[in-house]
XYZ file of C-alpha atoms in Angstrom:
680
model
C -11.753 -6.173 -32.778
C -11.596 -8.725 -29.964
C -12.299 -8.646 -26.224
C -9.927 -10.200 -23.692
C -10.667 -10.766 -20.021
C -7.779 -9.309 -18.009
C -7.098 -8.413 -14.375
C -5.955 -5.048 -13.053
C -2.419 -5.335 -11.708
C -2.219 -1.926 -10.008
C -1.561 -1.912 -6.272
C -5.180 -1.781 -5.062
C -7.181 -4.066 -2.771
C -10.003 -4.685 -5.276
C -7.934 -6.259 -8.104
C -10.682 -5.751 -10.671
C -11.692 -8.105 -13.410
C -11.559 -6.111 -16.652
C -12.320 -6.424 -20.343
C -9.658 -5.141 -22.724
C -10.902 -4.300 -26.206
C -8.161 -4.913 -28.768
C -8.152 -3.712 -32.370
C -5.434 -4.967 -34.706
C -3.211 -5.873 -31.754
C -3.685 -2.560 -29.931
C -5.606 -2.071 -26.688
C -8.141 0.647 -27.478
C -10.367 0.510 -24.401
C -10.434 -0.958 -20.891
C -13.661 -1.415 -18.921
C -14.967 -3.383 -15.971
C -15.980 -7.001 -16.475
C -19.776 -7.217 -15.939
C -19.602 -10.938 -15.154
C -17.400 -10.693 -12.072
C -19.469 -11.118 -8.902
C -17.612 -8.460 -6.891
C -15.941 -5.923 -9.144
C -19.217 -5.949 -11.041
C -18.658 -4.244 -14.348
C -16.923 -0.982 -13.581
C -13.396 0.246 -12.991
C -12.058 3.319 -11.250
C -11.395 6.567 -13.084
C -7.677 5.784 -13.262
C -7.919 2.288 -14.718
C -10.546 3.387 -17.239
C -7.632 5.238 -18.885
C -5.281 2.249 -18.968
C -5.507 2.036 -22.758
C -3.774 5.424 -22.645
C -1.244 4.027 -20.171
C -0.275 1.013 -22.254
C -0.122 3.120 -25.443
C 1.575 6.124 -23.868
C 4.135 7.811 -26.137
C 6.203 8.373 -22.989
C 7.023 4.665 -22.583
C 10.607 3.458 -22.777
C 10.846 1.730 -26.162
C 14.249 0.006 -26.111
C 16.975 -0.948 -23.644
C 19.080 2.088 -22.785
C 22.619 2.652 -21.540
C 23.643 5.750 -19.594
C 25.915 8.180 -21.426
C 25.622 11.231 -19.138
C 25.887 11.920 -15.439
C 23.715 9.902 -13.089
C 20.378 11.627 -12.685
C 20.698 13.556 -15.952
C 18.505 11.138 -17.928
C 21.019 10.910 -20.794
C 20.998 7.484 -22.475
C 21.628 5.749 -25.789
C 19.685 2.819 -27.205
C 21.279 -0.631 -27.062
C 20.061 -4.148 -27.856
C 18.598 -6.575 -25.346
C 21.589 -8.887 -25.753
C 23.982 -6.021 -25.074
C 21.986 -5.017 -21.989
C 21.667 -8.513 -20.538
C 25.296 -9.356 -21.287
C 26.526 -6.214 -19.545
C 24.261 -6.767 -16.541
C 25.363 -10.345 -15.985
C 29.032 -9.587 -16.629
C 28.938 -6.814 -14.025
C 27.056 -8.994 -11.546
C 29.495 -11.896 -11.959
C 32.461 -9.583 -11.441
C 30.916 -8.062 -8.316
C 30.065 -11.496 -6.890
C 33.640 -12.670 -7.544
C 35.057 -9.635 -5.730
C 32.539 -9.031 -2.924
C 30.180 -12.007 -2.827
C 26.458 -12.104 -3.718
C 25.454 -9.930 -0.742
C 26.769 -6.961 -2.736
C 23.715 -7.350 -5.001
C 20.197 -6.175 -4.091
C 16.981 -6.883 -5.987
C 14.298 -4.278 -5.301
C 10.907 -5.358 -6.695
C 7.608 -4.458 -5.133
C 4.160 -3.200 -5.940
C 3.673 -1.566 -9.330
C 2.832 -4.975 -10.817
C 0.746 -7.163 -8.502
C 0.859 -10.315 -10.626
C 2.226 -13.201 -8.599
C 4.498 -14.283 -11.477
C 5.795 -10.890 -12.576
C 6.354 -9.676 -9.054
C 7.414 -12.962 -7.487
C 9.985 -14.290 -9.948
C 12.199 -11.196 -9.704
C 12.431 -11.870 -5.971
C 13.044 -15.541 -6.761
C 15.999 -14.629 -8.976
C 17.800 -12.748 -6.215
C 16.900 -15.347 -3.577
C 18.510 -18.013 -5.729
C 21.583 -15.820 -6.284
C 22.040 -15.516 -2.507
C 22.000 -11.721 -2.665
C 20.973 -9.265 0.025
C 17.188 -9.428 0.360
C 14.586 -6.718 0.342
C 12.451 -6.534 3.472
C 9.539 -5.476 1.301
C 6.371 -3.635 2.204
C 7.717 -1.523 5.041
C 6.737 1.622 3.126
C 3.198 0.321 3.062
C 1.763 -2.462 5.187
C 4.222 -4.310 7.448
C 3.179 -2.289 10.497
C -0.540 -2.889 10.111
C -0.041 -6.548 9.164
C 2.152 -7.270 12.181
C -0.258 -5.466 14.512
C -3.169 -7.459 13.078
C -1.234 -10.716 13.386
C -0.461 -10.288 17.109
C -4.103 -9.409 17.779
C -6.256 -11.468 15.402
C -3.640 -13.757 13.889
C -2.316 -14.218 10.338
C -5.766 -14.745 8.830
C -7.977 -12.665 6.578
C -10.656 -10.417 8.032
C -14.326 -10.033 7.168
C -15.471 -10.645 3.608
C -16.302 -7.231 2.085
C -19.184 -8.823 0.193
C -20.831 -9.628 3.529
C -21.541 -5.921 3.964
C -24.982 -6.748 2.535
C -25.644 -8.333 5.963
C -24.281 -5.352 7.942
C -26.397 -2.774 9.730
C -23.529 -0.322 10.306
C -20.312 0.396 8.378
C -17.360 2.268 9.853
C -14.633 3.408 7.480
C -11.737 3.996 9.859
C -8.795 5.714 8.172
C -9.792 4.513 4.702
C -11.006 6.674 1.824
C -13.154 3.953 0.305
C -14.260 6.056 -2.651
C -10.602 6.341 -3.690
C -8.959 3.090 -2.593
C -11.689 0.445 -2.235
C -14.271 1.607 -4.760
C -16.137 -1.682 -5.193
C -16.659 -2.115 -1.474
C -17.877 1.486 -1.411
C -20.214 0.776 -4.336
C -21.648 -2.228 -2.503
C -22.189 -0.066 0.588
C -23.981 2.573 -1.484
C -26.116 -0.048 -3.231
C -27.100 -1.581 0.111
C -27.985 1.860 1.487
C -30.458 2.293 -1.361
C -32.184 -0.953 -0.387
C -32.429 -0.329 3.354
C -31.056 1.721 6.213
C -27.291 1.273 6.506
C -25.596 4.089 8.445
C -22.013 4.871 7.460
C -19.482 6.444 9.829
C -16.179 7.805 8.515
C -13.256 8.444 10.867
C -10.493 10.272 9.019
C -8.294 13.363 9.469
C -9.368 14.433 5.961
C -12.933 15.125 4.873
C -12.683 12.719 1.954
C -15.283 11.968 -0.686
C -16.357 9.060 1.486
C -16.625 11.372 4.504
C -18.833 13.814 2.615
C -21.286 10.989 1.957
C -21.239 9.650 5.542
C -24.042 9.776 8.094
C -21.457 10.701 10.733
C -18.022 12.118 10.006
C -15.389 12.325 12.743
C -12.337 14.477 11.780
C -9.938 12.832 14.199
C -6.523 14.259 15.029
C -3.717 12.338 13.342
C -2.296 9.589 15.554
C -5.118 9.418 18.121
C -7.078 6.443 16.768
C -6.146 4.159 19.662
C -7.450 6.689 22.165
C -10.774 6.910 20.337
C -11.118 3.125 20.212
C -10.405 2.870 23.949
C -12.914 5.626 24.597
C -15.570 3.687 22.694
C -14.727 0.555 24.711
C -15.064 2.620 27.900
C -18.574 3.712 26.903
C -19.622 0.221 25.783
C -18.698 -1.136 29.213
C -20.224 1.828 31.038
C -23.545 1.520 29.205
C -23.841 -2.266 29.322
C -23.296 -2.617 25.552
C -20.329 -4.996 25.712
C -21.000 -8.605 24.712
C -19.935 -10.471 27.847
C -20.690 -13.889 26.413
C -18.503 -13.311 23.366
C -15.729 -11.804 25.484
C -15.728 -14.832 27.780
C -15.656 -17.430 25.006
C -13.555 -15.892 22.271
C -11.139 -13.346 23.744
C -8.111 -13.277 26.022
C -7.251 -10.589 28.544
C -10.176 -8.185 28.338
C -10.478 -8.242 32.129
C -7.038 -6.575 32.342
C -8.009 -3.964 29.751
C -11.237 -3.240 31.598
C -9.557 -2.679 34.944
C -6.154 -1.245 33.957
C -6.699 0.695 30.708
C -10.296 1.777 30.124
C -10.608 3.936 33.274
C -7.973 6.239 31.727
C -10.171 6.991 28.700
C -13.483 8.581 29.722
C -15.220 10.592 26.962
C -13.961 13.986 28.139
C -10.343 12.802 28.105
C -10.771 11.178 24.709
C -12.270 14.396 23.341
C -9.215 16.292 24.559
C -6.859 13.821 22.868
C -8.716 13.340 19.575
C -10.120 16.828 19.050
C -13.620 15.374 18.662
C -16.688 16.623 20.558
C -17.814 14.450 23.467
C -21.257 14.244 21.876
C -19.815 12.706 18.692
C -17.767 10.178 20.672
C -20.883 9.186 22.608
C -22.868 8.936 19.362
C -20.236 6.734 17.744
C -20.193 4.379 20.726
C -23.983 4.195 20.928
C -24.395 3.473 17.203
C -21.687 0.843 17.340
C -22.832 -0.812 20.564
C -26.471 -1.016 19.479
C -25.737 -2.366 16.002
C -26.388 -6.026 15.345
C -23.682 -6.488 12.687
C -21.210 -3.612 12.406
C -18.291 -3.918 9.975
C -15.168 -1.775 10.377
C -13.099 -1.225 7.221
C -9.608 -0.515 8.520
C -7.264 1.734 6.578
C -3.521 1.221 6.451
C -2.858 4.963 6.630
C -3.486 5.148 10.383
C -0.438 2.930 10.919
C 2.103 5.026 9.002
C 3.257 6.895 12.089
C 5.300 6.254 15.204
C 2.562 4.462 17.180
C 0.811 3.030 14.145
C 0.859 -0.569 15.327
C -0.815 0.282 18.599
C -3.481 2.220 16.694
C -4.374 -0.663 14.394
C -4.220 -3.245 17.159
C -6.568 -1.257 19.393
C -9.162 -0.530 16.714
C -9.070 -4.192 15.610
C -10.053 -5.201 19.163
C -13.323 -3.233 19.114
C -15.438 -5.951 17.440
C -14.377 -8.275 20.255
C -15.970 -5.997 22.844
C -19.200 -5.711 20.854
C -19.215 -9.345 19.724
C -19.454 -8.317 16.079
C -16.632 -10.689 15.157
C -19.118 -13.511 15.647
C -21.802 -12.132 13.319
C -22.076 -12.359 9.540
C -21.655 -8.839 8.214
C -19.771 -7.804 11.347
C -16.159 -7.693 12.470
C -13.369 -5.852 10.715
C -11.452 -6.034 7.476
C -7.849 -5.006 7.022
C -6.513 -7.427 4.408
C -7.642 -10.751 2.986
C -4.388 -12.129 1.593
C -3.456 -14.183 4.664
C -6.327 -16.570 3.943
C -4.889 -17.411 0.509
C -2.132 -19.837 1.457
C -0.544 -20.572 -1.892
C 2.923 -22.081 -2.078
C 4.554 -18.708 -2.785
C 8.036 -20.079 -2.096
C 7.905 -22.048 -5.359
C 8.317 -18.757 -7.221
C 9.853 -16.443 -4.632
C 12.358 -18.860 -3.056
C 13.263 -21.563 -5.604
C 16.758 -22.016 -4.096
C 19.396 -20.067 -2.243
C 20.429 -19.771 1.399
C 17.718 -19.944 4.062
C 18.784 -16.583 5.470
C 20.654 -13.594 4.127
C 21.270 -9.962 4.956
C 18.078 -7.894 4.865
C 17.643 -4.371 3.544
C 14.570 -2.579 4.831
C 12.497 -1.234 1.945
C 12.137 2.222 3.507
C 15.836 2.578 4.363
C 17.226 2.061 0.894
C 18.922 5.452 0.963
C 20.575 4.803 4.309
C 21.861 1.398 3.197
C 23.107 2.600 -0.198
C 25.151 5.228 1.597
C 26.361 3.343 4.660
C 26.018 -0.463 4.405
C 29.386 -2.232 4.568
C 30.909 -5.738 4.544
C 30.151 -5.634 1.665
C 28.551 -2.385 0.525
C 25.706 -2.652 -1.958
C 27.457 -2.477 -5.326
C 24.619 -3.486 -7.673
C 20.942 -2.590 -7.496
C 18.122 -3.961 -9.661
C 14.831 -2.055 -9.423
C 11.623 -3.472 -10.865
C 8.030 -2.301 -10.394
C 8.969 0.463 -7.967
C 10.239 4.037 -7.884
C 12.216 4.446 -4.647
C 13.642 7.869 -5.546
C 10.095 9.152 -4.968
C 8.408 6.642 -2.672
C 10.984 6.126 0.077
C 11.258 8.374 3.126
C 14.345 10.596 3.206
C 14.214 10.567 -0.588
C 17.240 12.858 -0.709
C 19.276 9.998 0.798
C 17.966 7.616 -1.869
C 18.909 10.038 -4.629
C 22.359 10.582 -3.133
C 22.840 6.816 -2.915
C 21.659 6.292 -6.488
C 24.129 8.952 -7.634
C 27.094 6.826 -6.487
C 29.334 6.245 -9.502
C 30.416 2.894 -8.039
C 26.816 1.618 -7.800
C 25.737 -0.374 -10.864
C 21.997 0.216 -11.159
C 19.488 -1.434 -13.478
C 15.882 -0.243 -13.656
C 13.188 -2.259 -15.433
C 10.156 0.001 -15.910
C 7.696 1.079 -18.606
C 8.638 4.743 -18.042
C 11.676 6.905 -17.415
C 11.012 7.373 -13.701
C 12.978 9.498 -11.248
C 14.800 6.303 -10.254
C 15.472 5.251 -13.842
C 17.277 8.532 -14.515
C 19.994 7.347 -12.113
C 20.353 3.935 -13.759
C 23.281 2.601 -15.759
C 20.917 0.358 -17.727
C 17.194 0.963 -18.258
C 15.086 -1.935 -19.541
C 11.629 -1.382 -21.083
C 8.972 -3.245 -19.093
C 5.720 -4.735 -20.297
C 2.457 -3.436 -18.873
C 0.062 -5.862 -17.159
C -2.142 -5.794 -20.282
C 0.819 -7.286 -22.148
C 1.431 -10.277 -19.842
C -0.144 -13.497 -18.569
C -0.308 -13.719 -14.787
C -2.065 -15.017 -11.683
C -3.654 -12.495 -9.325
C -4.779 -12.742 -5.717
C -6.676 -9.778 -4.309
C -5.695 -8.419 -0.912
C -8.960 -6.594 -0.179
C -11.388 -9.246 -1.423
C -11.545 -13.033 -1.501
C -10.917 -13.638 -5.198
C -8.177 -15.184 -7.281
C -8.049 -14.721 -11.061
C -5.967 -15.537 -14.122
C -5.255 -12.533 -16.318
C -4.530 -13.132 -19.991
C -2.253 -11.121 -22.222
C -4.391 -8.730 -24.262
C -1.700 -7.413 -26.601
C 1.946 -7.953 -27.409
C 4.352 -5.680 -25.521
C 4.929 -2.327 -27.194
C 8.297 -1.657 -28.739
C 10.917 -3.959 -27.269
C 9.322 -4.194 -23.828
C 9.583 -7.484 -21.949
C 7.776 -8.649 -18.825
C 9.386 -8.865 -15.397
C 8.902 -12.627 -15.609
C 10.694 -12.941 -18.973
C 13.636 -10.793 -17.911
C 14.055 -12.650 -14.607
C 14.252 -15.910 -16.564
C 16.725 -14.468 -19.069
C 18.995 -13.180 -16.311
C 18.722 -16.470 -14.400
C 19.876 -18.384 -17.490
C 22.863 -16.097 -18.024
C 23.756 -16.343 -14.315
C 23.774 -20.139 -14.513
C 20.751 -20.793 -12.270
C 19.293 -24.253 -12.897
C 15.998 -24.011 -10.972
C 13.094 -25.378 -13.003
C 10.926 -22.320 -12.313
C 13.241 -20.261 -14.541
C 12.359 -22.441 -17.551
C 8.556 -22.590 -17.232
C 5.923 -20.631 -19.107
C 3.836 -18.310 -16.868
C 0.863 -20.691 -16.632
C 3.077 -23.665 -15.836
C 4.921 -21.612 -13.220
C 1.588 -20.566 -11.698
C 0.672 -24.256 -11.349
C 3.580 -24.603 -8.919
C 1.853 -22.242 -6.469
C -0.945 -24.771 -5.954
C 1.415 -27.599 -4.988
C 1.396 -27.581 -1.196
C -1.198 -24.813 -0.927
C -3.349 -24.857 2.211
C -6.624 -23.312 3.328
C -9.195 -22.135 0.765
C -6.514 -21.901 -1.947
C -5.929 -25.658 -1.696
C -9.523 -26.245 -2.818
C -9.199 -24.104 -5.936
C -9.230 -25.909 -9.270
C -6.427 -24.450 -11.404
C -7.993 -25.755 -14.623
C -11.081 -23.609 -14.057
C -8.942 -20.658 -13.039
C -6.811 -20.799 -16.194
C -9.960 -21.177 -18.268
C -11.015 -17.743 -17.028
C -13.254 -18.536 -14.055
C -12.658 -16.304 -10.992
C -12.167 -18.396 -7.853
C -13.713 -17.395 -4.521
C -11.238 -18.151 -1.717
C -12.762 -16.807 1.465
C -12.522 -18.831 4.684
C -15.635 -20.776 5.662
C -17.836 -18.536 7.796
C -17.943 -19.640 11.409
C -17.388 -16.181 12.804
C -13.982 -14.519 12.500
C -11.257 -17.159 12.899
C -8.311 -16.276 15.090
C -4.781 -17.428 14.360
C -3.186 -16.286 17.614
C -1.367 -18.704 19.953
C -4.462 -18.816 22.170
C -6.832 -19.266 19.241
C -8.697 -16.208 20.537
C -8.786 -12.475 19.978
C -5.910 -11.294 22.155
C -6.520 -8.156 24.199
C -3.526 -9.357 26.193
C -0.787 -10.414 23.794
C 2.609 -11.751 24.751
C 3.483 -11.629 21.036
C 2.807 -7.910 20.980
C 5.089 -7.453 23.973
C 7.852 -9.454 22.269
C 7.535 -7.189 19.205
C 7.883 -4.005 21.221
C 4.251 -3.025 21.854
C 2.665 -3.080 25.264
C 0.906 -6.365 25.982
C -2.352 -4.445 26.503
C -3.749 -1.833 24.087
C -3.061 1.726 25.199
C -2.428 5.245 23.945
C 0.411 7.528 24.943
C 1.864 10.508 23.093
C 5.118 9.687 21.299
C 7.914 11.772 22.859
C 9.664 12.468 19.546
C 6.396 13.629 18.012
C 5.771 15.866 21.017
C 9.198 17.451 20.587
C 8.735 17.904 16.830
C 5.269 19.403 17.333
C 6.778 21.973 19.692
C 9.298 22.923 16.998
C 7.091 22.881 13.896
C 3.492 24.187 13.676
C 2.076 21.793 11.051
C 1.771 18.029 10.733
C 1.912 16.201 7.416
C -0.965 14.045 6.186
C -0.389 11.993 3.049
C -3.182 10.256 1.140
C -3.719 8.784 -2.343
C -4.584 11.257 -5.058
C -7.842 10.558 -6.859
C -6.200 10.495 -10.313
C -2.481 10.255 -9.458
C -2.331 7.875 -6.516
C 1.320 7.132 -7.250
C 3.809 7.458 -10.081
C 2.603 4.321 -11.896
C -0.174 6.505 -13.359
C 2.038 9.452 -14.287
C 2.414 8.252 -17.884
C -1.179 9.268 -18.679
C -1.404 12.961 -19.564
C -5.188 13.016 -19.171
C -4.888 11.845 -15.554
C -2.029 14.232 -14.801
C -4.112 17.118 -16.092
C -7.174 15.885 -14.182
C -5.235 15.816 -10.918
C -3.502 19.112 -11.625
C -0.014 20.158 -10.639
C 1.335 18.590 -7.434
C -0.343 20.444 -4.582
C -0.846 20.643 -0.854
C -3.941 21.609 1.134
C -4.026 23.971 4.116
C -6.949 24.967 6.322
C -8.072 28.589 5.698
C -6.931 29.647 9.181
C -3.402 28.341 8.597
C -3.229 29.912 5.144
C -4.442 33.290 6.427
C -1.943 33.212 9.293
C 0.847 32.898 6.702
C -0.616 35.360 4.211
C -1.025 32.606 1.622
C -3.769 32.525 -1.011
C -5.362 29.648 -2.895
C -3.261 28.884 -5.983
C -0.038 30.256 -4.505
C 3.335 28.599 -5.041
C 4.539 27.456 -1.622
C 7.443 25.697 0.010
C 6.982 22.938 2.554
C 10.068 22.705 4.721
C 11.661 21.259 7.838
C 15.167 20.283 8.933
C 15.441 17.700 6.126
C 14.808 20.027 3.200
C 12.112 21.745 1.203
C 9.545 20.892 -1.465
C 7.741 23.278 -3.808
C 4.013 22.688 -4.424
C 0.881 24.566 -5.425
C -1.473 25.540 -2.587
C -5.144 24.759 -2.248
C -6.953 26.338 0.681
C -9.765 24.179 2.039
C -11.401 23.177 5.299
C -11.255 19.500 4.305
C -8.375 19.258 6.793
C -8.162 20.533 10.350
C -6.043 23.498 11.378
C -2.481 22.369 12.039
C -2.444 19.837 9.177
C -0.981 20.064 5.684
C -2.291 17.428 3.273
C -0.266 16.236 0.281
C -2.240 13.858 -1.967
C -0.455 11.242 -4.071
C 3.193 10.587 -4.852
C 4.273 12.565 -7.892
C 7.521 12.638 -9.889
C 9.831 15.397 -8.730
C 9.879 16.895 -12.221
C 6.187 17.756 -11.973
C 6.492 19.775 -8.760
C 8.052 23.203 -8.295
C 10.888 21.328 -6.629
C 11.450 17.977 -4.961
C 9.141 15.277 -3.645
C 7.290 15.242 -0.315
C 9.189 12.216 0.985
C 12.300 14.364 1.222
C 10.752 15.765 4.404
C 9.863 12.389 5.959
C 12.142 10.531 8.365
C 13.167 6.915 7.853
C 12.323 6.243 11.499
C 10.439 2.969 12.182
C 6.927 2.396 13.456
C 6.401 0.744 16.842
C 5.966 -2.699 15.244
C 6.778 -4.127 11.824
C 9.620 -1.667 11.078
C 7.273 0.357 8.881
C 7.412 3.901 7.554
C 6.325 6.886 9.656
C 5.224 9.365 6.980
C 2.478 10.865 9.178
C 4.964 11.565 11.989
C 6.397 14.404 9.913
C 6.231 17.976 11.214
C 6.941 21.018 9.062
C 5.928 24.524 8.047
C 4.674 26.191 4.866
C 5.729 29.531 3.369
C 6.030 31.272 0.001
C 8.037 29.418 -2.672
C 11.335 31.190 -3.296
C 12.771 28.861 -5.922
C 12.642 29.141 -9.710
C 9.189 29.396 -11.301
C 7.896 26.615 -13.530
C 5.579 27.211 -16.452
């Protein structure tokens, strides 16, 4: 038995330090690393089962070649040489006929290691292929909104919550998605008074533990933030000194915007009682150091950028951006300025055709000059995760599309592939990790050899690069040597890191020096008035207005969709663990008792969720954890686990107001009895 210090590679802001216990080359247990200063010795309920994940009997064991119809999941085993030779022969033929733009590499978030994720992108950049505009299904909207308001810099350090006297979780279920920050909040509450406010359309686990819970209507966050600003000004709780020295344009907001958002109007918009809005503003305005933890979920709708931008301005009105333990935190990654291009862009043209992550289906079906003829999917499952998933599946079913999927499991997407390659799990690789919800960078060591014939993303990218004749040095380096390249030309806190200590197993703290929240905007200030925002399609001043398409859809359909991570099946990367599947239960939706009664539906019923785009079959749970008029669907589950389909079949591939992001929460629908075939 030996113990190996590893790092969790799942898509999560904490990026935990872990200990893998290995017996005779097999990972038998995974637990939190007690020596890490932040993740502090425990892991979430999902990652605690990662020994089951890496040892799952459901893993793909060998390279596979399709022998049946696309989508049927019929394959035969082949060798790695046969697989790689066929892939590169097909790619070379396509490039000769249509040029490299006919190829698309599609790698994203299921493996967060900077080597395993980055080098796949580097391969296709060097080939000159079409490029994935990645992250639009997740964070491009909130990031762009943050950047035009605060600048491309990290927010508050979550560890500074020990200095806070108020915490607001705004659109973030911390107990599910930021568990170590939540643990630090709970620990601090035991030491002294630390009120917690949760603002969320769902009464989450975090909300049930809050001192004040505000069940806001979906899409009205900007209105609530402006209402709080209105009260802060009205009651003399705005920090005029901070506003004068560190912000731009608040005078315009105060005179042109805030008069439109008195408490009564905000209550009408948000569905919250006036008394609760007043209480929120009073608690926030009187706090000395209030920290807002911003969730990305509030931005996955038509006016998502305006929502994030407006809430991110609140600490400027109160002056909390200038206080240790105050301010707001969205992401931390922007303060880790490594030389990512060394891995992601080793060579290739400076610009190329872009394919938006969330519109894969649209582009597979309709892109021309040239059409996409070859698709390589790694660390993602677009047949489930993309909006208008039916379009993705139709595109993947094209007989003239040569598709390769590199994944540990036979995913919905892999079933459409021509070649499936078995992928190594993060416990089977060496890699460098940079958290995006904390200020830590870590080196994760390989705990065990890959199971079966699995190979890492990094290894396969190098093998394909060699066969494609790419001569870039990065495609010849071992993972640790490749990681060294990221530090050459690094700036900011990352430039001060000592790689030797990192590779020896020492976590590196990379937060920006505390002088109050730094601002990376053109003015160097927090921008209430932003010309950048106006150039990107937002109004220059924060505001709230109902989206006309949403208004029309709401008049047509009685329910609005809310999606959120499942507690044990956040996404399909965890679906290979039977224990977690059973713990989560069959794919389900949640309706308020009033909505269920109106439709004659009982708890445990089989129901169909439907709109103009299609229908999905799920199990029903009846609960008042959501408001009337909302249907909640937790997690992203493989279509084979549901009664029929996946929830993203009902979601439009329309863009957000900034960042060209996904608008999952701008989906309107209805629920009725399931009429399809029964599943045992």
